[in-house]
C-alpha positions in Angstrom: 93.8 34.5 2.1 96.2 34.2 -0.9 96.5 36.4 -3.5 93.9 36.2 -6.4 93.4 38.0 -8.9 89.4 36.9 -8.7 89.3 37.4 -5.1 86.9 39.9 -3.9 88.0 43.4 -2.8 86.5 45.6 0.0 85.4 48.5 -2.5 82.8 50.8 -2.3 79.3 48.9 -4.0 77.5 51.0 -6.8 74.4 49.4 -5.1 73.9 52.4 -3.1 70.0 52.9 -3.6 69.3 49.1 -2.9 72.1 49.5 0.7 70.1 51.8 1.6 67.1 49.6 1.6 68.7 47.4 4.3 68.9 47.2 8.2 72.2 47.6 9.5 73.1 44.4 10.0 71.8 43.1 6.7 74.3 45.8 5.1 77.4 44.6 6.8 76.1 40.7 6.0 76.0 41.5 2.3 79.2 44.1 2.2 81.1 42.1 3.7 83.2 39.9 0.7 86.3 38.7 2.1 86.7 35.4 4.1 84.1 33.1 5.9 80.8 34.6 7.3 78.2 33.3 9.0 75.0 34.9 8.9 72.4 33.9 11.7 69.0 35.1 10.1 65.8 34.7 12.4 62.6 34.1 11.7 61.5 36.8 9.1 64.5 38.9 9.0 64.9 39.2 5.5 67.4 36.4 4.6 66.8 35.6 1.0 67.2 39.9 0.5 70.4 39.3 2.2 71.7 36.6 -0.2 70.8 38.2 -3.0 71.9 42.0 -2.3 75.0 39.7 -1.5 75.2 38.1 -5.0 74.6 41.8 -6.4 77.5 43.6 -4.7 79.8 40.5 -5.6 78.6 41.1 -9.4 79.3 44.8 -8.8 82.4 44.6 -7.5 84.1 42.4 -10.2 84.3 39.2 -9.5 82.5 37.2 -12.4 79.2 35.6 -12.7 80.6 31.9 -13.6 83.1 32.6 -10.1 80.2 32.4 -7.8 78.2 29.3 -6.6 74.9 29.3 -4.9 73.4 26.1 -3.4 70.1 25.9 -1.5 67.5 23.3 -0.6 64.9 23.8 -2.7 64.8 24.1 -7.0 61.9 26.6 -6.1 64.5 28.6 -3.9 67.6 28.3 -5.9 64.8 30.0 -9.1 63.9 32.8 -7.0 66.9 33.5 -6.4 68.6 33.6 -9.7 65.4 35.6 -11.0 65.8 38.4 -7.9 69.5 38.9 -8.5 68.7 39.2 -12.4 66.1 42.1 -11.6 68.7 43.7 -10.3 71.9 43.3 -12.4 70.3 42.0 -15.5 70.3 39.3 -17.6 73.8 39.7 -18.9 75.6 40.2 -16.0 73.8 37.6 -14.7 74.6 34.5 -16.8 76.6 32.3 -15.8 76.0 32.1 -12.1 75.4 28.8 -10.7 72.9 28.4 -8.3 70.8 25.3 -7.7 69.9 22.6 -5.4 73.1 20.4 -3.7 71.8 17.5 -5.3 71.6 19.5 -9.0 74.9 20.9 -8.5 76.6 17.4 -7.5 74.6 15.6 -10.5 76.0 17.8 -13.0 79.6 17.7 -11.5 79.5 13.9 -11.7 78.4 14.2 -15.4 81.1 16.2 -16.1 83.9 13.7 -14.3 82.1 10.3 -15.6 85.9 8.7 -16.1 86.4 9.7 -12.6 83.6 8.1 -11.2 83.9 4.7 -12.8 80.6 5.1 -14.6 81.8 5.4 -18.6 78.7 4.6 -19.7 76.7 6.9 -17.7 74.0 6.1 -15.1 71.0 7.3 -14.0 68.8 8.6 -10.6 66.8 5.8 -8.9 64.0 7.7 -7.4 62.5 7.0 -3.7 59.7 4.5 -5.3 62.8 2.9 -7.4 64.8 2.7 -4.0 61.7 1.2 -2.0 61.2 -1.7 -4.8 65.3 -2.5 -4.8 65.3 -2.4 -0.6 62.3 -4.3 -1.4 63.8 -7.4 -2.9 67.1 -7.1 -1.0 64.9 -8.5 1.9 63.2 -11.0 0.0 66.7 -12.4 -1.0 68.0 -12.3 2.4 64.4 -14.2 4.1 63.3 -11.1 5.9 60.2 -10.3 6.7 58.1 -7.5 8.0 58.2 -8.1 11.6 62.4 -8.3 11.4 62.5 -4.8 9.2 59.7 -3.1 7.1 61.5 -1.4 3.3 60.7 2.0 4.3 62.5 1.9 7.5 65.4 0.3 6.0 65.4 2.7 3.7 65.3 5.3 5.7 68.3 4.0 7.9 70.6 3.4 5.1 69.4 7.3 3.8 70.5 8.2 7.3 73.3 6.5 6.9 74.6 8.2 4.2 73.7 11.6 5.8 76.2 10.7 8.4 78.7 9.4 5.5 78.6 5.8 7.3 78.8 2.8 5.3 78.6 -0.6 5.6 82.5 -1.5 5.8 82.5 0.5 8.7 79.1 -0.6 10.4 81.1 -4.2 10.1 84.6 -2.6 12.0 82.0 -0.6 14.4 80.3 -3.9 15.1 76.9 -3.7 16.6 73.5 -5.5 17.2 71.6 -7.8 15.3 69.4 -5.2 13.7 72.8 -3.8 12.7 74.2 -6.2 11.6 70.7 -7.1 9.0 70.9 -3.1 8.1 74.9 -3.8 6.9 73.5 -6.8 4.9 70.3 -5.0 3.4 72.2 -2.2 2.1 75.1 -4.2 0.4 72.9 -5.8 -1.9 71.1 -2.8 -2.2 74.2 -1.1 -3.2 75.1 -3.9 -5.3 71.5 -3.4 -7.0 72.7 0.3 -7.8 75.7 -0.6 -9.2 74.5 -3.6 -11.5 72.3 -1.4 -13.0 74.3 1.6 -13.2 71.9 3.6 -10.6 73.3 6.8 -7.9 70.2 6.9 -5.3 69.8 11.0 -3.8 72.1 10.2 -1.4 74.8 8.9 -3.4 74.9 12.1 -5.4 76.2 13.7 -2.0 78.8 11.2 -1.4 80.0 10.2 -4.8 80.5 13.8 -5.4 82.1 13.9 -1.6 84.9 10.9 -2.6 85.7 12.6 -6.0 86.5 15.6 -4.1 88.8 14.2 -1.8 91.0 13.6 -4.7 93.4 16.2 -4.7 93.8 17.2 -8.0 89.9 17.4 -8.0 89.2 19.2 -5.2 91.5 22.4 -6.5 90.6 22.4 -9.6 87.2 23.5 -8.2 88.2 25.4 -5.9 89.8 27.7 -8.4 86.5 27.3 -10.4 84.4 28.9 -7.6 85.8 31.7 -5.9 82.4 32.7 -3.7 80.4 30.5 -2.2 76.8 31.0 -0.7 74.6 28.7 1.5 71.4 29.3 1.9 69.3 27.1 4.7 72.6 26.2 6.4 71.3 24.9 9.6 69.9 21.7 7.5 73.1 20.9 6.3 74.0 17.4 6.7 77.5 15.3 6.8 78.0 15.1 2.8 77.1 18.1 2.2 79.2 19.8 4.7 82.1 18.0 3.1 81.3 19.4 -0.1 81.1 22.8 1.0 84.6 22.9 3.2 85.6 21.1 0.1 84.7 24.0 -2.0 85.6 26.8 0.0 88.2 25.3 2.2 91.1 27.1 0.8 89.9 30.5 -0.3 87.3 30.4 2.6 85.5 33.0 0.5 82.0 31.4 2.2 79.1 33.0 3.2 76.4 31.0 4.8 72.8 31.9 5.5 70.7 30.2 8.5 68.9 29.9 11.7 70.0 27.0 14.4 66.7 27.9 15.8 64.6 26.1 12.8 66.9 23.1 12.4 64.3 20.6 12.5 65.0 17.3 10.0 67.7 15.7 12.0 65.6 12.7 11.2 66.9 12.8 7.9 70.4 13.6 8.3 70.6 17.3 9.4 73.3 18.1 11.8 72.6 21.5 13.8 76.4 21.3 15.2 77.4 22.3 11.6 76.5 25.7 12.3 77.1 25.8 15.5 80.5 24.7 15.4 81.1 26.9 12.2 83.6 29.5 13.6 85.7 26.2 14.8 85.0 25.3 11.2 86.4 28.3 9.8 88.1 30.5 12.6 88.1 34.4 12.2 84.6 34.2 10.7 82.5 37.1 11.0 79.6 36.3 12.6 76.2 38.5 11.7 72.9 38.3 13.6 70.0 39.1 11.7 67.3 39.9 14.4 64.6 42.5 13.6 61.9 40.3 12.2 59.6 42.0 9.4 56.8 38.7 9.4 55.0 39.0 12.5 53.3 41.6 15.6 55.4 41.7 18.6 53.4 39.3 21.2 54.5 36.8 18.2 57.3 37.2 18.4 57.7 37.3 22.6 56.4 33.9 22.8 59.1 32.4 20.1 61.9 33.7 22.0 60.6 32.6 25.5 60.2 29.2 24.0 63.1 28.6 22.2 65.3 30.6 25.4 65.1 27.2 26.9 67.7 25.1 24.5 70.7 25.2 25.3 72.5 24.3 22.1 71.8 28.0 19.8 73.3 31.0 19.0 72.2 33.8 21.8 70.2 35.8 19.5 66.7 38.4 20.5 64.5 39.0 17.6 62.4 42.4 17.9 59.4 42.3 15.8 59.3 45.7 13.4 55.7 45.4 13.4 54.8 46.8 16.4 52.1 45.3 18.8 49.1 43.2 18.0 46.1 41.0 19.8 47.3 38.6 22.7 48.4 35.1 21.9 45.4 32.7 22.7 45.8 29.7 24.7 43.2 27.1 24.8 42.0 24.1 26.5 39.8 22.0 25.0 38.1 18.4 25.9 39.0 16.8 23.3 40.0 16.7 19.3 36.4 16.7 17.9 35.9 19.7 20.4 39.0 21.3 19.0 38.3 21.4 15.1 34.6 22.8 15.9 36.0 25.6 18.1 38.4 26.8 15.7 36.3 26.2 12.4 34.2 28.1 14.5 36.5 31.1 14.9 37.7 30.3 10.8 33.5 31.2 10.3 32.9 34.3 12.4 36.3 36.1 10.7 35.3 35.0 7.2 32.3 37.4 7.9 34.0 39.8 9.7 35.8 40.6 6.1 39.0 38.0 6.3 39.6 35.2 3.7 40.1 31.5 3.9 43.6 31.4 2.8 44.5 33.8 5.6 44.0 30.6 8.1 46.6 27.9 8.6 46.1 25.0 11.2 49.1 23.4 11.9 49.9 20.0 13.8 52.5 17.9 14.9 51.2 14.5 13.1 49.2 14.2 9.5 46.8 11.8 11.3 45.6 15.0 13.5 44.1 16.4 10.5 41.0 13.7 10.6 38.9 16.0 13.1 39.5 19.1 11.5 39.1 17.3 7.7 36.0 16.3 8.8 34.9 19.5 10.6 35.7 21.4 7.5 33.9 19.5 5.0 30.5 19.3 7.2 30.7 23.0 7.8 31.4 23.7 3.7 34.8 25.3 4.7 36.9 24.8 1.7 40.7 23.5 2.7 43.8 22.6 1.5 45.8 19.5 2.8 48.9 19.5 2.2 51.1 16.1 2.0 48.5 14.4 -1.3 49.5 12.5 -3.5 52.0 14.1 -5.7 52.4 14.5 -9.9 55.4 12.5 -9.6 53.7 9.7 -7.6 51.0 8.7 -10.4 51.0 5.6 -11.8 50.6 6.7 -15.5 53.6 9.5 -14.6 56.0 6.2 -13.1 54.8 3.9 -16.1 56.3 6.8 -18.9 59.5 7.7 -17.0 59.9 4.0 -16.9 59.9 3.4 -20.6 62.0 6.5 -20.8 64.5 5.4 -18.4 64.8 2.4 -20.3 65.6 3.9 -23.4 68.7 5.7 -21.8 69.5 2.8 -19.7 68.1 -0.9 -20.5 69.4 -2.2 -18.1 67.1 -0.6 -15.6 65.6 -3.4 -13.7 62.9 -1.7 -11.8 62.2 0.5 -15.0 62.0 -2.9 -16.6 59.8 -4.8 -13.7 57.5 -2.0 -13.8 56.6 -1.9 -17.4 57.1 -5.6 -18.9 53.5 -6.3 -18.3 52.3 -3.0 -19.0 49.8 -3.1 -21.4 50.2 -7.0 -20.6 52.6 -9.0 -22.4 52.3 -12.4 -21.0 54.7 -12.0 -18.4 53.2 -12.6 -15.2 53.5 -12.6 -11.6 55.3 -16.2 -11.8 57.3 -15.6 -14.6 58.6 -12.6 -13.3 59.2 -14.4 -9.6 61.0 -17.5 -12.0 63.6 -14.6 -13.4 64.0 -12.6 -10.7 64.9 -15.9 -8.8 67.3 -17.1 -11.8 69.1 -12.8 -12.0 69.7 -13.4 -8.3 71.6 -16.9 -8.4 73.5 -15.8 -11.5 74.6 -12.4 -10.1 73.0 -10.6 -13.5 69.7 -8.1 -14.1 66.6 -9.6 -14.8 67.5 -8.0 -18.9 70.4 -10.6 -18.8 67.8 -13.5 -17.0 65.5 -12.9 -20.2 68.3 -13.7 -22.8 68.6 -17.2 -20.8 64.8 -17.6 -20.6 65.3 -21.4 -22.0 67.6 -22.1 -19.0 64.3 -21.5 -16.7 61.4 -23.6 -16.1 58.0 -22.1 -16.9 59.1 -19.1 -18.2 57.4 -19.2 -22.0 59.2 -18.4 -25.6 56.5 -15.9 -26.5 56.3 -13.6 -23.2 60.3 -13.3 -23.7 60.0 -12.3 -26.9 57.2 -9.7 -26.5 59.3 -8.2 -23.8 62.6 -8.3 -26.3 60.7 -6.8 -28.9 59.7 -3.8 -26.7 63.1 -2.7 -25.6 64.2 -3.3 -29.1 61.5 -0.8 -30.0 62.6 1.6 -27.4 65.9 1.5 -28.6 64.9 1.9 -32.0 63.0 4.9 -31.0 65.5 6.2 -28.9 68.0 6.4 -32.7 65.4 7.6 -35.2 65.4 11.0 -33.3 68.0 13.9 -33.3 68.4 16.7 -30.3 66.4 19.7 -32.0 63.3 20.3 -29.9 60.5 18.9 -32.5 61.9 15.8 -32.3 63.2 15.9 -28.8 59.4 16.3 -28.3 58.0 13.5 -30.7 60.5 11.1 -29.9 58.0 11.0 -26.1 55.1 10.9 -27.8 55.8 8.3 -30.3 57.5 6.1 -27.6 53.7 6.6 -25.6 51.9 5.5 -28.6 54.3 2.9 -29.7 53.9 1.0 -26.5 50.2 0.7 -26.4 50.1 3.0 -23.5 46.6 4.6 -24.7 45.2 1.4 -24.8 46.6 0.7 -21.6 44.9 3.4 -19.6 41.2 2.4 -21.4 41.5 -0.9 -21.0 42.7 -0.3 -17.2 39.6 2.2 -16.7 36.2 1.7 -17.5 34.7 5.5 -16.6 35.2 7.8 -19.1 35.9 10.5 -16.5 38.7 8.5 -15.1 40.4 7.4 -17.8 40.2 11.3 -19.0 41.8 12.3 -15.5 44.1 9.7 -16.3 45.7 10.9 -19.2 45.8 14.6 -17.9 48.8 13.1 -16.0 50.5 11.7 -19.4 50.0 14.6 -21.3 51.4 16.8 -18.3 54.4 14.9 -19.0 54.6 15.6 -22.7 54.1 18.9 -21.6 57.0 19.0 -19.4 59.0 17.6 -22.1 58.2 20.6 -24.4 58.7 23.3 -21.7 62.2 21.5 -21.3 62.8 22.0 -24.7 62.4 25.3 -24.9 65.0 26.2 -22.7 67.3 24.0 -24.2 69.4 24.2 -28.8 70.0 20.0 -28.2 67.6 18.9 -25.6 68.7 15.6 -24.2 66.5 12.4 -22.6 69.0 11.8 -19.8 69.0 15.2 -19.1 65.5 15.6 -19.1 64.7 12.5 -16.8 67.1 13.7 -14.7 65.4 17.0 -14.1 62.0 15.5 -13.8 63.6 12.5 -11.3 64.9 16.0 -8.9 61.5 17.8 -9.3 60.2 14.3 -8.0 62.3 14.7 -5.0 61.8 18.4 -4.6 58.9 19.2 -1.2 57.9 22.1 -2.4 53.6 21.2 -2.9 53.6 23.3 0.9 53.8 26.8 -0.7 52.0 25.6 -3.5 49.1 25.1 -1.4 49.6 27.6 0.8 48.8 29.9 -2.3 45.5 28.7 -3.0 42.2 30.2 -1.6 41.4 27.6 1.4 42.5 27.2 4.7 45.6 25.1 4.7 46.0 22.4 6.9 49.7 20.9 7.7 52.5 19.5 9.4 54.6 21.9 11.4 57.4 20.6 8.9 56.1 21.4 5.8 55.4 24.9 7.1 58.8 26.1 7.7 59.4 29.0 5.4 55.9 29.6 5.1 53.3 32.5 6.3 50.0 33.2 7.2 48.2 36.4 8.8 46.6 34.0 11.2 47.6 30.4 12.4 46.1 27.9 14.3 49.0 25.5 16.7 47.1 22.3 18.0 47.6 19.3 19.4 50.2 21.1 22.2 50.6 18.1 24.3 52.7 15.6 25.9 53.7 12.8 23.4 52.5 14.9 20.2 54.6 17.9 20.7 56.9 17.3 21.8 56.4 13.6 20.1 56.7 10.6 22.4 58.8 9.4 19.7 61.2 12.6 19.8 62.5 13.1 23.6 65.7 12.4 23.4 65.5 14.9 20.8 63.7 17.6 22.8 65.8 20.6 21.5 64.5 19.8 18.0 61.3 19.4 18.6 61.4 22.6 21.2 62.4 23.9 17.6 59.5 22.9 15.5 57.6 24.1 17.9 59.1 27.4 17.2 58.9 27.3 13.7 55.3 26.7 14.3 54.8 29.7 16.1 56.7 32.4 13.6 54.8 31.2 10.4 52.1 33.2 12.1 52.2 37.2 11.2 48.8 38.9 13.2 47.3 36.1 15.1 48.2 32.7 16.9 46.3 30.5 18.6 47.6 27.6 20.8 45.8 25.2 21.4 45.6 21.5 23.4 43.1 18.7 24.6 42.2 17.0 27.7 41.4 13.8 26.7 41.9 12.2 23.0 40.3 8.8 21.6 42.4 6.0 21.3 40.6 2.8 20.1 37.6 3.8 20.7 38.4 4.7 24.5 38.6 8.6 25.9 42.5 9.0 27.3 44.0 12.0 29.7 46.5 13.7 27.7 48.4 16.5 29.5 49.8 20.1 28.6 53.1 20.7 27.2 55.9 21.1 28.8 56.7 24.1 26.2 52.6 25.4 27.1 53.9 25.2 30.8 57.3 27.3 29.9 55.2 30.0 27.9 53.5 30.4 31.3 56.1 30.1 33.6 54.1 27.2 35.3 55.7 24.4 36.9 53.9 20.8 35.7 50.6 20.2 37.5 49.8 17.7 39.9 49.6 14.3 38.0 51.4 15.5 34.7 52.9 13.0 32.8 55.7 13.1 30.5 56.3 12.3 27.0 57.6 8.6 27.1 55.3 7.5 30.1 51.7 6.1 29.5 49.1 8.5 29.5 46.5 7.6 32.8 42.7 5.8 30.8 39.8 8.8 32.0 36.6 7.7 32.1 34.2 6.9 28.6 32.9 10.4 28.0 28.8 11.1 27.4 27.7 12.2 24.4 25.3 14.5 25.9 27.9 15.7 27.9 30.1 16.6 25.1 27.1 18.4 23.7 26.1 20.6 26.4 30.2 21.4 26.9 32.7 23.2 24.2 35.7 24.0 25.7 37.3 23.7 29.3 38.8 26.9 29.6 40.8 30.0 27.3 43.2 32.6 28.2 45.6 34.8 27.0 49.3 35.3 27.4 
């Protein structure tokens, strides 16, 4: 490492009391200061102490707060924490720390290097409704229809895309096959869509901030800038922001990251589990730490996640020891079918809530959302109350899209999907056709659909006084926008005024008869004005662009999971919204051939061998596993078989007529209703 006078020395840490409070191997993770270090932290082992004791000593030992740079997954993560390492230095010493999200750290670098980019003006975030409409009409222009490629999965693919830093220049030197050749085309003009109207998706906060980076001049001036950095989640990293890490911490290779290639599961999205794996490669002489006494859950837990996941191949050797000591037997269940599962283990939910537990100590976990039907409906006739998590979001509501619309436009008007969504909104004469006659006139012209209504005589159909209502509401937006300085009170008013202004009010009571519902309604609107004030607060000049962008990255942000995890009810969810969660007792279901691991997902199997996992260590006293023996499909009972990760927890080799994921599933015979009555459950054990 070269000499610096901000680089981090090996002294003793004044920290001694707090040491004291960690394990070994914690200690030397969050002593150790100097040079790259990979921390491998399983399942419960205390990794966000780690990171923060780590922040601490770095604090403690001189090396100041705006030096360091934190980046995690989550905006929930990156607050907690900021707010534990400020209990324990204080505020002061404190300030000036950067921790956030990758995608909250990259906007505000491009913000800061506008001239760099090639954006003067500014831009803003399309959000993934914003994306859907633009992929949307880039197959409508092209004459594709649903059966060729559905939006969201092109979406999805070009998102993918981008996680790999592929683009469509080299799909077309890669070559490929048709569909490849129709995803190159769909996301040029989507691209082009972004540009036009001066748009970054999620992604292209990654990889813009990627390509300014690889500018030299760039890349050490931040360096210099950040002399620690910290990773938390590491294992989910994926190809851009891998880049902007080395890119960071490439020369100094101060780097500390934080993760588990044994809960890498969204490499559907972009994650790349060889980033940690090949991190020594990455930075050779790292000092690797394993983090393996787990403080979350009783040992026969803890046994069954390490005999599952000791059959991938691709991990870190690592053996987590629960500090718990020993607790019941894991339960393994067979059941006939799903409607026989959910009453079993409502069932069980029932005879503990009397035997003193509470509802939100129960989690059922599954593979798919649709497998929460039986248990929904279980739930609700037995008066058990429940959480699902995976509803429809704040960010999602129609009256929350409609005002960040109108906003968006006043910091950028030439917004097109802002604009599509709102011309009409209360009505303004601009209908379906209209809107199909300008889009169609913005498309041969090579222009927005704002430039297609200043040409509005140029287009058949398309009437004088629907224009000019439109042209009178941006104007108004604008005006808005200028009447209004940065101090809070008017930061604040300038929303509200805009809401009113607009005829929004009207909007929502002409749109909704019931009282109720239009009341429920406007909750949603006010929330928003709400946000804008708690924005506000925190801010001497509150700005709009700023503010939408915040609201645009909550938007993005999964975090509802723990949110409902904290209520009162039994939580039902997807094995992938559970990851970092816990609860004292948890329900696994569904452990069969073509659900988990997904018929979808075997040429994947390590990953979902690693859901499974994760699955298994969210739960801290109890686990059931659980798995049926026939399930409906169309109406018809069907033969489902046991996991091969049930067989491996038993050491069994696959039964006579198993099948595996991949392979059709042998029709059983139409099951008796009486039958099903008289029978709950094939057979139980323990293990």
């Amino acid at each position: 490492m070269r000499a610096d006078s901000d680089a981090p020395t090996a002294r003793p840490s004044p920290l001694k009391k707090l040491l004291a409070q960690l394990n070994p191997a914690q200690r030397e993770a969050v002593e150790t200061l100097v040079g790259p270090v990979l921390v491998l932290a399983g399942a419960g082992t205390g990794k966000t102490r780690v990171i923060t004791y780590r922040i601490a000593n770095l604090l403690a030992n001189k090396i100041p707060a705006e030096r360091i740079l934190a980046m995690t997954f989550t905006n929930k993560a990156a607050g907690e924490m900021r707010q534990r390492v400020t209990e324990i230095v204080g505020k002061t010493k404190a300030e000036g720390l950067t921790v956030g999200t990758f995608h909250a750290f990259c906007l505000r670098y491009l913000r800061a290097h506008l001239d760099d980019l090639g954006m003067p003006a500014g831009f803003s975030i399309c959000d993934s409704s914003d994306q859907l409409a633009l992929v949307r009409s880039a197959l409508r222009e092209l004459h594709v229809g649903d059966a060729q490629m559905r939006p969201q999965e092109a979406l999805s693919l070009i998102s993918l895309g981008k996680s790999k830093l592929d683009t469509p220049e080299k799909m077309a030197v890669r070559g490929g096959d048709d569909k490849d050749e129709l995803l190159m085309r769909v996301w040029e003009r989507y691209q082009e869509a972004l540009k036009l109207t001066r748009r970054l998706d999620f992604d292209d906060l990654l990889t813009e901030t990627g390509r300014l980076m690889r500018k030299k001049h760039l890349r050490e001036e931040i360096r210099d800038q950040y002399r620690c950095v910290l990773v938390d989640e590491y294992q989910d990293t994926n190809g851009p922001q891998f880049e902007l890490v080395t890119s960071i911490a490439g020369g100094h290779k101060n780097l500390c990251v934080v993760g588990d290639d044994d809960q890498s599961i969204y490499g559907w999205r972009g994650a790349d589990v060889s980033k940690i794996l090949g991190f020594e490669k990455t930075f050779p002489g790292a000092k690797v730490v394993k983090l393996e006494t787990n403080y979350r859950s009783k040992s026969p837990i803890i046994r069954c996640a390490t005999k599952l996941i000791a059959n991938n191949t691709g991990r870190h050797e690592k053996t987590l020891q629960s500090a718990l000591g020993d607790g019941e037997p894991i339960q393994l269940l067979t059941m006939r079918d799903e409607e026989t599962e959910a009453v079993e283990i409502v069932k069980h939910i029932q005879m503990m809530i009397e035997h003193g537990h509470h509802y939100d100590d129960f989690a059922i976990l599954f593979r798919t959302s649709v497998q929460s039907r039986a248990f929904e409906a279980e739930l609700r006739l037995k008066d058990v109350p429940y959480s699902l998590v995976g509803g429809q979001s704040f960010f999602d509501r129609k009256e929350v899209r409609d005002v960040m619309a109108y906003l968006r436009l006043m910091v950028n008007p030439k917004d097109e999907t802002s604009l599509l969504r709102v011309a009409n909104s209360p009505p303004r004469g601009l209908g379906k056709v209209t809107i199909t006659r300008l889009l169609e006139h913005a498309t041969k012209r090579g222009f927005t659909i704002g430039d297609a209504l200043l040409e509005w005589e140029q287009i058949e159909g398309v009437k004088e006084k629907s224009v000019a209502a439109v042209q009178r509401m941006l104007e108004r937006l604008h005006l808005l926008k200028t009447m209004f300085g940065n101090e809070r009170k008017d930061f604040v008013e300038m929303i509200r005024r805009t809401i009113e202004e607009v005829g929004y009010r009207e909007e929502v009571d002409r749109v909704y008869k019931d009282e109720q519902v239009r009341k429920q309604r406007w909750e949603a609107v006010d929330e928003v004005l709400n946000w804008a004030d708690n924005y506000a607060k925190k801010r001497k000049h509150p700005k709009l662009n700023k503010f939408l962008d915040e609201l645009t990255l909550n938007a993005n942000d999964q975090e509802d999971a723990e949110d409902a995890a904290k209520k009162t009810t039994v939580t039902l969810m997807t094995l992938h919204a559970a990851k970092g969660l816990e609860f004292p007792r948890a329900f696994l279901v569904g452990l069969e051939e073509g659900i988990l691991p997904h018929i979808k997902c075997t040429e994947t199997i390590e990953e979902e061998r690693r859901l499974a996992y994760v699955g298994i260590t969210r739960a801290q006293e109890w686990l059931q596993l659980s798995w049926c023996s026939e399930r409906s499909r169309a109406g018809a009972a069907v033969k489902r078989h046991p996991s091969r990760f049930l067989l491996e927890l038993q050491d069994k080799e696959p039964p006579e007529g198993w099948t595996a994921a991949g392979e059709e599933p042998v029709p059983a015979k139409k099951k008796s209703k009486k039958k099903k009555k008289r029978r709950s459950r094939r057979s139980a054990g323990q293990f």
